[in-house]
Amino acid sequence: MSQRRQHQQNIMVAFMAIQSHFMTEEEFNALYDKRPRKFWVKPWLTEQHRLLFGQYNRLMTQLRLEDEASFINFIRMPPQLFDEILQRIEHRMNKRATNFRRPLEAGLKIAVTLRHIASGDKYSSLQYNFRCGRSTITKFVPEVCRAIVDEFKDEVISCPTTSEEWRKISDEFYRRWNVPHACGAIDGKHVSIRCPPNSGSMFYNYKGFYSIVLLGLVDADYKFLWVDCGGNGAMSDAQIYNASELKYHLQEGTIGLPNPEPLPNDDKDMPYYILGDDAFGLRTYLMKPYSQRYMTREQLVYNYRISRGRRVVENAFGIMASRWQILLTQMMQTPDNVRIIIEACVILHNLLRMKFPSMQNTQLDSEDSEHNIVPGAWRATAYMHEVDQVRGHNVDATRAKRQREYLRLYFNSTAGSVPWQDNMIS
């Protein structure tokens, strides 16, 4: 915002504040309604009322000065990050002023968008809080989300492509979760949407509602390395995953994973892999727990160790949905706009994780001194819906099963066990 416009706005706000001190809002409306207007606008949606009574200029300014914790609760981020986002995407959103009206401030658009995805409030509710017309909000929310994605995506979602980058992630998984050679954990969730017109059953999932599927690969610190939010609800996660670039490069060996190396304290080469659950097929590059009903003690230990590493992706989805609660509602936008909003939520999740990690730590699952799980605060909110399980033939089953059997033996050996694992399965 230019200094000249800021100065004019400050004078206008001060003038109206003095007036409003001596009159009710109804009297204030009557005063400004006397002015002739070429285009009809509801009085409470005018710029004067927005500056004086809207939440962006009044409430958020007050919270920023007096109560930062409430500011964070309102738009789910600290003022410093809000200011950085404004500074970096403002140029993508500026529109020319006309003889009839000035465009909305970029900061106001960002605030409305953040409040929408943070609370899940409908546009019809936000228009009263921020004094912006519903149709206007409908237009600029996807624009703001697109600007956030375009500005930050390459910076905060970066899937490794070299063995050195993957090895750093693997080392962190081993250091924090005692799972060697793990290079990420993958999972998928359904995001509920309103049935798009003339779409038939394209978005209707097996759980009985319309949705878009979000797949994500997460590192050991709960950050998303890769996401795919293009799948329709009627598609199985297998179809979405199998059609993804991630699956292609994993299968072709072109994603840059390190060459097989011995596990810690061992001498047999073992491939590097990602962690999944029953929703994904067992492969040499994707390890998952045993799923049969009756398991041996060694299989239970293996499942505990793999599931302990996988917990990062469950927590990543959980704290993201807890903070950006639009993901827990039925989203009313078009599928294309839903996808860009989801992607913006992932970007904002990673931004917060990178710049303000302590804000999320209290929401995460943790372990007590005996390694029992202490549920995180995110579990008090509703859960995102899981994707369905993969069905069909596993073409790489033989080698993958042998690899899983070796990991089972390793986790139960002196070389690969941890002292508390037997207590966790008893």
CSV table of C-alpha atoms in Angstrom, one decimal:
chain,number,residue,atom,x,y,z
A,1,MET,CA,0.0,0.0,0.0
A,2,SER,CA,1.4,3.4,-1.0
A,3,GLN,CA,2.2,5.9,1.8
A,4,ARG,CA,-0.3,8.4,0.2
A,5,ARG,CA,-3.1,5.9,0.3
A,6,GLN,CA,-2.2,4.9,3.8
A,7,HIS,CA,-2.3,8.5,4.9
A,8,GLN,CA,-5.7,9.1,3.3
A,9,GLN,CA,-7.1,6.0,4.9
A,10,ASN,CA,-5.7,7.0,8.3
A,11,ILE,CA,-7.4,10.4,8.0
A,12,MET,CA,-10.7,8.8,7.0
A,13,VAL,CA,-10.7,6.3,9.8
A,14,ALA,CA,-9.9,9.0,12.4
A,15,PHE,CA,-12.7,11.2,11.0
A,16,MET,CA,-15.2,8.4,11.1
A,17,ALA,CA,-14.1,7.3,14.5
A,18,ILE,CA,-14.8,10.8,15.9
A,19,GLN,CA,-18.2,10.8,14.3
A,20,SER,CA,-19.1,7.3,15.4
A,21,HIS,CA,-18.3,8.2,19.0
A,22,PHE,CA,-21.2,10.6,19.0
A,23,MET,CA,-23.7,8.7,17.0
A,24,THR,CA,-25.2,5.2,16.7
A,25,GLU,CA,-24.4,3.0,13.7
A,26,GLU,CA,-28.0,3.6,12.4
A,27,GLU,CA,-27.3,7.4,12.5
A,28,PHE,CA,-24.0,6.8,10.9
A,29,ASN,CA,-25.7,4.8,8.1
A,30,ALA,CA,-28.2,7.6,7.6
A,31,LEU,CA,-25.5,10.2,7.3
A,32,TYR,CA,-23.7,8.4,4.5
A,33,ASP,CA,-26.8,7.1,2.8
A,34,LYS,CA,-27.7,10.7,1.9
A,35,ARG,CA,-24.8,10.9,-0.6
A,36,PRO,CA,-25.9,10.2,-4.1
A,37,ARG,CA,-24.5,7.0,-5.6
A,38,LYS,CA,-24.2,6.0,-9.2
A,39,PHE,CA,-24.2,2.3,-8.3
A,40,TRP,CA,-26.3,0.9,-5.5
A,41,VAL,CA,-24.3,-0.8,-2.7
A,42,LYS,CA,-25.7,-2.0,0.6
A,43,PRO,CA,-24.7,0.7,3.2
A,44,TRP,CA,-23.0,-1.7,5.5
A,45,LEU,CA,-20.7,-3.0,2.7
A,46,THR,CA,-19.3,0.4,1.8
A,47,GLU,CA,-15.6,1.1,2.2
A,48,GLN,CA,-16.4,3.6,5.0
A,49,HIS,CA,-18.2,1.0,7.1
A,50,ARG,CA,-15.6,-1.7,6.3
A,51,LEU,CA,-12.8,0.5,7.6
A,52,LEU,CA,-14.7,1.5,10.7
A,53,PHE,CA,-16.6,-1.7,11.6
A,54,GLY,CA,-15.0,-4.6,9.7
A,55,GLN,CA,-12.9,-7.2,11.6
A,56,TYR,CA,-9.8,-6.6,9.5
A,57,ASN,CA,-9.4,-2.9,10.3
A,58,ARG,CA,-10.8,-3.1,13.8
A,59,LEU,CA,-10.6,-6.5,15.5
A,60,MET,CA,-7.3,-7.7,13.9
A,61,THR,CA,-5.6,-4.4,14.5
A,62,GLN,CA,-6.6,-4.5,18.2
A,63,LEU,CA,-5.5,-8.1,18.6
A,64,ARG,CA,-2.2,-7.5,16.9
A,65,LEU,CA,-1.4,-4.7,19.4
A,66,GLU,CA,-3.0,-6.2,22.6
A,67,ASP,CA,-3.4,-9.9,22.4
A,68,GLU,CA,-1.2,-11.8,19.9
A,69,ALA,CA,-2.4,-15.2,21.2
A,70,SER,CA,-5.9,-14.3,20.1
A,71,PHE,CA,-4.6,-13.0,16.8
A,72,ILE,CA,-3.0,-16.4,16.2
A,73,ASN,CA,-6.2,-18.2,17.2
A,74,PHE,CA,-8.2,-16.0,14.8
A,75,ILE,CA,-6.2,-16.7,11.6
A,76,ARG,CA,-4.0,-19.6,12.9
A,77,MET,CA,-0.7,-17.8,12.4
A,78,PRO,CA,1.4,-15.1,14.1
A,79,PRO,CA,1.4,-11.5,12.8
A,80,GLN,CA,5.0,-12.0,11.5
A,81,LEU,CA,3.9,-14.7,9.1
A,82,PHE,CA,0.8,-12.9,8.0
A,83,ASP,CA,2.9,-9.8,7.2
A,84,GLU,CA,5.4,-12.0,5.2
A,85,ILE,CA,2.6,-13.6,3.2
A,86,LEU,CA,1.1,-10.1,2.5
A,87,GLN,CA,4.5,-8.7,1.4
A,88,ARG,CA,5.3,-11.6,-0.9
A,89,ILE,CA,1.9,-12.1,-2.6
A,90,GLU,CA,0.5,-8.6,-2.7
A,91,HIS,CA,1.9,-7.9,-6.2
A,92,ARG,CA,0.0,-11.0,-7.4
A,93,MET,CA,-3.3,-9.6,-6.2
A,94,ASN,CA,-3.3,-5.8,-6.9
A,95,LYS,CA,-6.0,-4.5,-9.1
A,96,ARG,CA,-6.3,-1.1,-10.7
A,97,ALA,CA,-8.5,1.5,-9.0
A,98,THR,CA,-11.3,2.9,-11.2
A,99,ASN,CA,-13.3,6.1,-11.2
A,100,PHE,CA,-16.1,4.3,-9.4
A,101,ARG,CA,-14.4,2.3,-6.7
A,102,ARG,CA,-11.0,1.3,-5.2
A,103,PRO,CA,-10.1,-2.4,-5.1
A,104,LEU,CA,-10.0,-4.2,-1.8
A,105,GLU,CA,-6.8,-4.3,0.1
A,106,ALA,CA,-4.6,-7.3,-0.4
A,107,GLY,CA,-4.3,-7.7,3.4
A,108,LEU,CA,-8.1,-7.8,3.8
A,109,LYS,CA,-8.4,-10.5,1.1
A,110,ILE,CA,-5.7,-12.6,2.8
A,111,ALA,CA,-7.4,-12.1,6.2
A,112,VAL,CA,-10.8,-13.2,4.9
A,113,THR,CA,-9.2,-16.2,3.2
A,114,LEU,CA,-7.3,-17.3,6.3
A,115,ARG,CA,-10.3,-17.0,8.5
A,116,HIS,CA,-12.3,-19.0,6.0
A,117,ILE,CA,-9.9,-21.9,5.8
A,118,ALA,CA,-9.1,-21.7,9.6
A,119,SER,CA,-12.6,-21.9,10.8
A,120,GLY,CA,-14.6,-23.3,7.9
A,121,ASP,CA,-17.0,-20.3,8.2
A,122,LYS,CA,-19.2,-19.9,5.1
A,123,TYR,CA,-18.9,-16.9,2.8
A,124,SER,CA,-22.4,-15.8,3.9
A,125,SER,CA,-21.1,-15.5,7.5
A,126,LEU,CA,-17.8,-13.9,6.6
A,127,GLN,CA,-19.5,-11.1,4.6
A,128,TYR,CA,-21.0,-9.8,7.8
A,129,ASN,CA,-17.8,-10.0,9.8
A,130,PHE,CA,-15.5,-8.4,7.3
A,131,ARG,CA,-18.1,-6.2,5.4
A,132,CYS,CA,-17.3,-7.7,2.0
A,133,GLY,CA,-20.0,-8.9,-0.4
A,134,ARG,CA,-20.4,-12.7,-0.6
A,135,SER,CA,-19.9,-12.7,-4.4
A,136,THR,CA,-16.7,-10.8,-3.9
A,137,ILE,CA,-15.4,-13.2,-1.3
A,138,THR,CA,-16.3,-16.1,-3.6
A,139,LYS,CA,-14.1,-14.7,-6.3
A,140,PHE,CA,-11.0,-13.7,-4.3
A,141,VAL,CA,-10.6,-16.7,-1.9
A,142,PRO,CA,-9.4,-19.0,-4.7
A,143,GLU,CA,-7.3,-16.2,-6.1
A,144,VAL,CA,-5.5,-15.7,-2.7
A,145,CYS,CA,-5.0,-19.5,-2.4
A,146,ARG,CA,-3.5,-19.6,-5.9
A,147,ALA,CA,-1.2,-16.7,-5.1
A,148,ILE,CA,0.0,-18.5,-1.9
A,149,VAL,CA,0.7,-21.7,-3.8
A,150,ASP,CA,2.5,-20.0,-6.7
A,151,GLU,CA,4.7,-17.9,-4.4
A,152,PHE,CA,5.6,-20.6,-1.8
A,153,LYS,CA,5.2,-24.0,-3.3
A,154,ASP,CA,8.7,-24.5,-4.7
A,155,GLU,CA,10.2,-23.2,-1.5
A,156,VAL,CA,8.3,-25.3,1.1
A,157,ILE,CA,7.3,-28.5,-0.7
A,158,SER,CA,10.4,-30.0,-2.3
A,159,CYS,CA,10.5,-33.7,-2.9
A,160,PRO,CA,14.2,-34.8,-2.8
A,161,THR,CA,15.8,-35.9,-6.0
A,162,THR,CA,19.3,-37.0,-5.0
A,163,SER,CA,20.5,-39.7,-2.7
A,164,GLU,CA,22.1,-37.2,-0.4
A,165,GLU,CA,18.8,-35.5,0.2
A,166,TRP,CA,17.0,-38.8,0.8
A,167,ARG,CA,19.7,-40.0,3.1
A,168,LYS,CA,19.2,-36.9,5.3
A,169,ILE,CA,15.5,-37.7,5.7
A,170,SER,CA,16.3,-41.4,6.4
A,171,ASP,CA,18.9,-40.5,9.0
A,172,GLU,CA,16.2,-38.3,10.7
A,173,PHE,CA,13.7,-41.1,10.7
A,174,TYR,CA,16.2,-43.4,12.3
A,175,ARG,CA,17.3,-40.8,14.9
A,176,ARG,CA,13.8,-39.9,15.9
A,177,TRP,CA,11.7,-43.0,15.3
A,178,ASN,CA,14.3,-45.9,15.2
A,179,VAL,CA,13.3,-47.0,11.7
A,180,PRO,CA,16.4,-47.4,9.4
A,181,HIS,CA,16.3,-46.6,5.7
A,182,ALA,CA,12.8,-45.0,5.9
A,183,CYS,CA,12.5,-42.0,3.5
A,184,GLY,CA,9.0,-40.8,4.3
A,185,ALA,CA,5.5,-42.0,5.3
A,186,ILE,CA,2.6,-41.9,2.9
A,187,ASP,CA,-1.1,-41.7,3.5
A,188,GLY,CA,-4.3,-40.5,1.9
A,189,LYS,CA,-7.5,-38.7,3.1
A,190,HIS,CA,-10.9,-37.8,1.7
A,191,VAL,CA,-11.9,-34.1,1.7
A,192,SER,CA,-15.7,-33.8,1.6
A,193,ILE,CA,-17.2,-31.6,-1.2
A,194,ARG,CA,-20.7,-30.7,-2.5
A,195,CYS,CA,-21.7,-32.8,-5.4
A,196,PRO,CA,-20.6,-30.9,-8.6
A,197,PRO,CA,-23.4,-30.3,-11.1
A,198,ASN,CA,-23.7,-33.0,-13.8
A,199,SER,CA,-20.9,-35.1,-12.3
A,200,GLY,CA,-22.9,-38.2,-11.6
A,201,SER,CA,-21.0,-40.6,-9.3
A,202,MET,CA,-17.5,-39.3,-10.3
A,203,PHE,CA,-16.8,-37.9,-6.9
A,204,TYR,CA,-18.9,-40.4,-4.8
A,205,ASN,CA,-16.7,-42.5,-2.6
A,206,TYR,CA,-17.1,-45.9,-1.0
A,207,LYS,CA,-17.9,-44.2,2.4
A,208,GLY,CA,-21.1,-42.7,1.0
A,209,PHE,CA,-20.2,-39.0,0.3
A,210,TYR,CA,-18.7,-36.9,-2.4
A,211,SER,CA,-15.0,-36.1,-2.0
A,212,ILE,CA,-11.6,-35.3,-3.4
A,213,VAL,CA,-8.6,-37.4,-2.3
A,214,LEU,CA,-5.5,-35.9,-0.9
A,215,LEU,CA,-2.3,-38.1,-0.9
A,216,GLY,CA,0.7,-37.0,0.9
A,217,LEU,CA,4.3,-38.1,1.6
A,218,VAL,CA,5.7,-36.7,4.9
A,219,ASP,CA,9.2,-36.5,6.4
A,220,ALA,CA,10.2,-37.3,10.0
A,221,ASP,CA,9.4,-33.7,11.1
A,222,TYR,CA,5.7,-33.8,9.9
A,223,LYS,CA,6.4,-31.7,6.8
A,224,PHE,CA,4.9,-32.7,3.4
A,225,LEU,CA,7.4,-33.6,0.8
A,226,TRP,CA,4.9,-34.4,-1.9
A,227,VAL,CA,1.2,-34.1,-2.4
A,228,ASP,CA,-1.4,-35.1,-4.9
A,229,CYS,CA,-4.9,-33.6,-4.5
A,230,GLY,CA,-6.2,-34.4,-8.0
A,231,GLY,CA,-8.1,-37.6,-7.3
A,232,ASN,CA,-11.9,-37.9,-7.5
A,233,GLY,CA,-13.6,-39.6,-4.6
A,234,ALA,CA,-14.8,-42.5,-6.8
A,235,MET,CA,-11.2,-43.4,-7.6
A,236,SER,CA,-9.4,-45.7,-5.3
A,237,ASP,CA,-6.2,-44.6,-3.7
A,238,ALA,CA,-4.5,-47.3,-5.7
A,239,GLN,CA,-5.7,-45.6,-9.0
A,240,ILE,CA,-4.5,-42.2,-7.8
A,241,TYR,CA,-1.2,-43.4,-6.4
A,242,ASN,CA,-0.5,-45.7,-9.4
A,243,ALA,CA,-1.0,-42.8,-11.8
A,244,SER,CA,1.2,-40.4,-9.8
A,245,GLU,CA,4.7,-39.3,-10.7
A,246,LEU,CA,5.9,-40.4,-7.3
A,247,LYS,CA,4.8,-44.0,-7.9
A,248,TYR,CA,6.3,-43.9,-11.4
A,249,HIS,CA,9.7,-42.7,-10.2
A,250,LEU,CA,9.8,-45.1,-7.2
A,251,GLN,CA,9.0,-48.0,-9.5
A,252,GLU,CA,11.5,-47.0,-12.2
A,253,GLY,CA,14.2,-46.2,-9.6
A,254,THR,CA,14.6,-42.7,-11.0
A,255,ILE,CA,13.6,-40.8,-7.8
A,256,GLY,CA,17.1,-40.8,-6.5
A,257,LEU,CA,16.8,-43.1,-3.5
A,258,PRO,CA,20.2,-44.2,-2.2
A,259,ASN,CA,21.5,-47.6,-3.4
A,260,PRO,CA,20.9,-50.5,-1.0
A,261,GLU,CA,23.2,-50.4,2.1
A,262,PRO,CA,23.5,-52.5,5.3
A,263,LEU,CA,21.2,-51.6,8.1
A,264,PRO,CA,22.8,-50.2,11.3
A,265,ASN,CA,24.9,-53.0,13.0
A,266,ASP,CA,24.3,-55.3,10.1
A,267,ASP,CA,26.1,-56.5,7.0
A,268,LYS,CA,23.4,-57.2,4.4
A,269,ASP,CA,22.4,-54.6,1.9
A,270,MET,CA,18.8,-53.4,2.3
A,271,PRO,CA,16.9,-51.0,0.0
A,272,TYR,CA,15.6,-47.6,1.1
A,273,TYR,CA,11.9,-47.4,1.3
A,274,ILE,CA,8.8,-45.3,2.3
A,275,LEU,CA,6.3,-46.4,4.9
A,276,GLY,CA,2.7,-47.1,4.2
A,277,ASP,CA,-0.3,-49.0,5.5
A,278,ASP,CA,-2.9,-51.4,4.1
A,279,ALA,CA,-4.1,-48.8,1.7
A,280,PHE,CA,-0.9,-49.4,-0.3
A,281,GLY,CA,0.6,-52.4,-2.0
A,282,LEU,CA,3.7,-54.0,-0.5
A,283,ARG,CA,6.8,-53.2,-2.6
A,284,THR,CA,10.5,-53.2,-2.0
A,285,TYR,CA,10.3,-49.4,-2.0
A,286,LEU,CA,7.2,-49.4,0.3
A,287,MET,CA,7.0,-51.3,3.5
A,288,LYS,CA,3.8,-51.7,5.5
A,289,PRO,CA,2.7,-53.7,8.6
A,290,TYR,CA,1.4,-57.3,8.5
A,291,SER,CA,-2.4,-57.4,8.3
A,292,GLN,CA,-3.4,-60.9,9.1
A,293,ARG,CA,-5.5,-61.5,12.2
A,294,TYR,CA,-3.2,-63.8,14.2
A,295,MET,CA,0.4,-62.7,14.4
A,296,THR,CA,3.5,-63.9,16.1
A,297,ARG,CA,5.3,-61.9,18.7
A,298,GLU,CA,8.0,-61.0,16.1
A,299,GLN,CA,5.4,-59.8,13.6
A,300,LEU,CA,3.8,-57.7,16.4
A,301,VAL,CA,7.2,-56.1,17.1
A,302,TYR,CA,7.7,-55.4,13.4
A,303,ASN,CA,4.3,-53.8,13.2
A,304,TYR,CA,5.0,-51.6,16.2
A,305,ARG,CA,8.3,-50.4,14.8
A,306,ILE,CA,6.8,-49.6,11.3
A,307,SER,CA,3.7,-48.0,12.8
A,308,ARG,CA,5.8,-45.9,15.1
A,309,GLY,CA,7.5,-44.4,12.1
A,310,ARG,CA,4.3,-44.0,10.2
A,311,ARG,CA,2.7,-42.0,12.9
A,312,VAL,CA,4.3,-38.9,11.5
A,313,VAL,CA,2.0,-38.8,8.5
A,314,GLU,CA,-1.1,-39.4,10.7
A,315,ASN,CA,-0.1,-36.5,12.9
A,316,ALA,CA,0.8,-34.3,9.9
A,317,PHE,CA,-2.7,-34.7,8.5
A,318,GLY,CA,-4.2,-34.4,11.9
A,319,ILE,CA,-2.6,-31.1,12.9
A,320,MET,CA,-3.1,-29.6,9.5
A,321,ALA,CA,-6.9,-30.4,9.6
A,322,SER,CA,-7.0,-29.2,13.2
A,323,ARG,CA,-5.5,-25.8,12.3
A,324,TRP,CA,-7.2,-25.5,8.9
A,325,GLN,CA,-10.7,-26.8,9.7
A,326,ILE,CA,-12.1,-26.1,6.3
A,327,LEU,CA,-10.7,-29.6,5.6
A,328,LEU,CA,-13.2,-31.1,8.1
A,329,THR,CA,-16.2,-29.5,6.5
A,330,GLN,CA,-18.1,-30.1,3.3
A,331,MET,CA,-16.4,-27.7,0.9
A,332,MET,CA,-18.9,-25.9,-1.3
A,333,GLN,CA,-16.5,-24.6,-4.0
A,334,THR,CA,-16.0,-26.1,-7.5
A,335,PRO,CA,-13.6,-29.1,-7.6
A,336,ASP,CA,-10.8,-27.0,-9.1
A,337,ASN,CA,-11.2,-24.4,-6.4
A,338,VAL,CA,-11.3,-27.1,-3.7
A,339,ARG,CA,-8.0,-28.5,-5.0
A,340,ILE,CA,-6.3,-25.1,-4.9
A,341,ILE,CA,-7.6,-24.4,-1.4
A,342,ILE,CA,-6.3,-27.8,-0.2
A,343,GLU,CA,-2.9,-27.2,-1.7
A,344,ALA,CA,-2.8,-23.8,0.0
A,345,CYS,CA,-3.5,-25.5,3.4
A,346,VAL,CA,-0.6,-27.9,2.8
A,347,ILE,CA,1.7,-24.9,1.9
A,348,LEU,CA,0.6,-23.0,5.1
A,349,HIS,CA,1.1,-26.2,7.2
A,350,ASN,CA,4.7,-26.5,6.0
A,351,LEU,CA,5.4,-22.8,6.4
A,352,LEU,CA,4.3,-23.0,10.0
A,353,ARG,CA,6.3,-26.1,10.6
A,354,MET,CA,9.4,-24.5,9.2
A,355,LYS,CA,9.2,-21.1,10.7
A,356,PHE,CA,7.2,-21.6,13.9
A,357,PRO,CA,7.5,-25.3,14.9
A,358,SER,CA,6.7,-24.8,18.5
A,359,MET,CA,3.2,-23.7,17.6
A,360,GLN,CA,2.4,-27.2,16.5
A,361,ASN,CA,4.4,-29.3,18.9
A,362,THR,CA,1.7,-29.2,21.6
A,363,GLN,CA,-0.8,-30.7,19.1
A,364,LEU,CA,1.4,-33.7,18.2
A,365,ASP,CA,1.3,-37.1,19.6
A,366,SER,CA,4.2,-37.6,22.0
A,367,GLU,CA,5.7,-40.4,24.1
A,368,ASP,CA,6.2,-40.6,27.9
A,369,SER,CA,9.3,-41.8,29.6
A,370,GLU,CA,8.3,-45.4,29.0
A,371,HIS,CA,7.5,-44.7,25.3
A,372,ASN,CA,3.7,-45.0,25.7
A,373,ILE,CA,1.8,-42.8,23.3
A,374,VAL,CA,0.4,-39.5,24.7
A,375,PRO,CA,-2.3,-38.5,22.3
A,376,GLY,CA,-1.9,-35.0,20.7
A,377,ALA,CA,-4.4,-32.2,21.0
A,378,TRP,CA,-5.4,-32.6,17.3
A,379,ARG,CA,-7.2,-35.9,18.2
A,380,ALA,CA,-9.8,-33.9,20.0
A,381,THR,CA,-11.1,-32.6,16.6
A,382,ALA,CA,-12.9,-34.6,13.9
A,383,TYR,CA,-10.7,-36.9,11.8
A,384,MET,CA,-10.2,-36.7,8.0
A,385,HIS,CA,-11.6,-39.8,6.3
A,386,GLU,CA,-9.2,-42.6,5.4
A,387,VAL,CA,-8.8,-43.8,1.8
A,388,ASP,CA,-9.8,-47.4,1.0
A,389,GLN,CA,-7.5,-50.3,0.9
A,390,VAL,CA,-5.8,-51.5,-2.2
A,391,ARG,CA,-7.2,-54.6,-3.8
A,392,GLY,CA,-5.5,-56.7,-6.5
A,393,HIS,CA,-2.3,-58.6,-7.4
A,394,ASN,CA,1.0,-57.4,-6.0
A,395,VAL,CA,3.4,-57.8,-8.9
A,396,ASP,CA,6.5,-57.3,-6.7
A,397,ALA,CA,5.2,-59.5,-3.8
A,398,THR,CA,7.9,-62.1,-3.6
A,399,ARG,CA,10.9,-59.8,-3.2
A,400,ALA,CA,8.9,-57.3,-1.0
A,401,LYS,CA,7.8,-60.1,1.3
A,402,ARG,CA,11.3,-61.4,1.7
A,403,GLN,CA,12.5,-57.8,2.5
A,404,ARG,CA,9.7,-57.4,5.1
A,405,GLU,CA,10.7,-60.8,6.6
A,406,TYR,CA,14.3,-59.6,6.9
A,407,LEU,CA,13.2,-56.4,8.6
A,408,ARG,CA,11.1,-58.5,11.0
A,409,LEU,CA,14.1,-60.5,12.0
A,410,TYR,CA,16.3,-57.4,12.2
A,411,PHE,CA,13.8,-55.6,14.5
A,412,ASN,CA,13.8,-58.6,16.8
A,413,SER,CA,17.6,-59.1,16.8
A,414,THR,CA,20.2,-57.6,19.1
A,415,ALA,CA,21.4,-55.4,16.2
A,416,GLY,CA,18.0,-53.8,15.5
A,417,SER,CA,15.8,-54.0,18.6
A,418,VAL,CA,15.0,-51.2,21.0
A,419,PRO,CA,14.7,-51.9,24.8
A,420,TRP,CA,11.0,-51.0,25.2
A,421,GLN,CA,9.5,-52.8,22.2
A,422,ASP,CA,8.3,-55.9,24.0
A,423,ASN,CA,6.4,-53.8,26.5
A,424,MET,CA,4.6,-52.1,23.7
A,425,ILE,CA,3.1,-55.3,22.3
A,426,SER,CA,2.3,-57.0,25.7
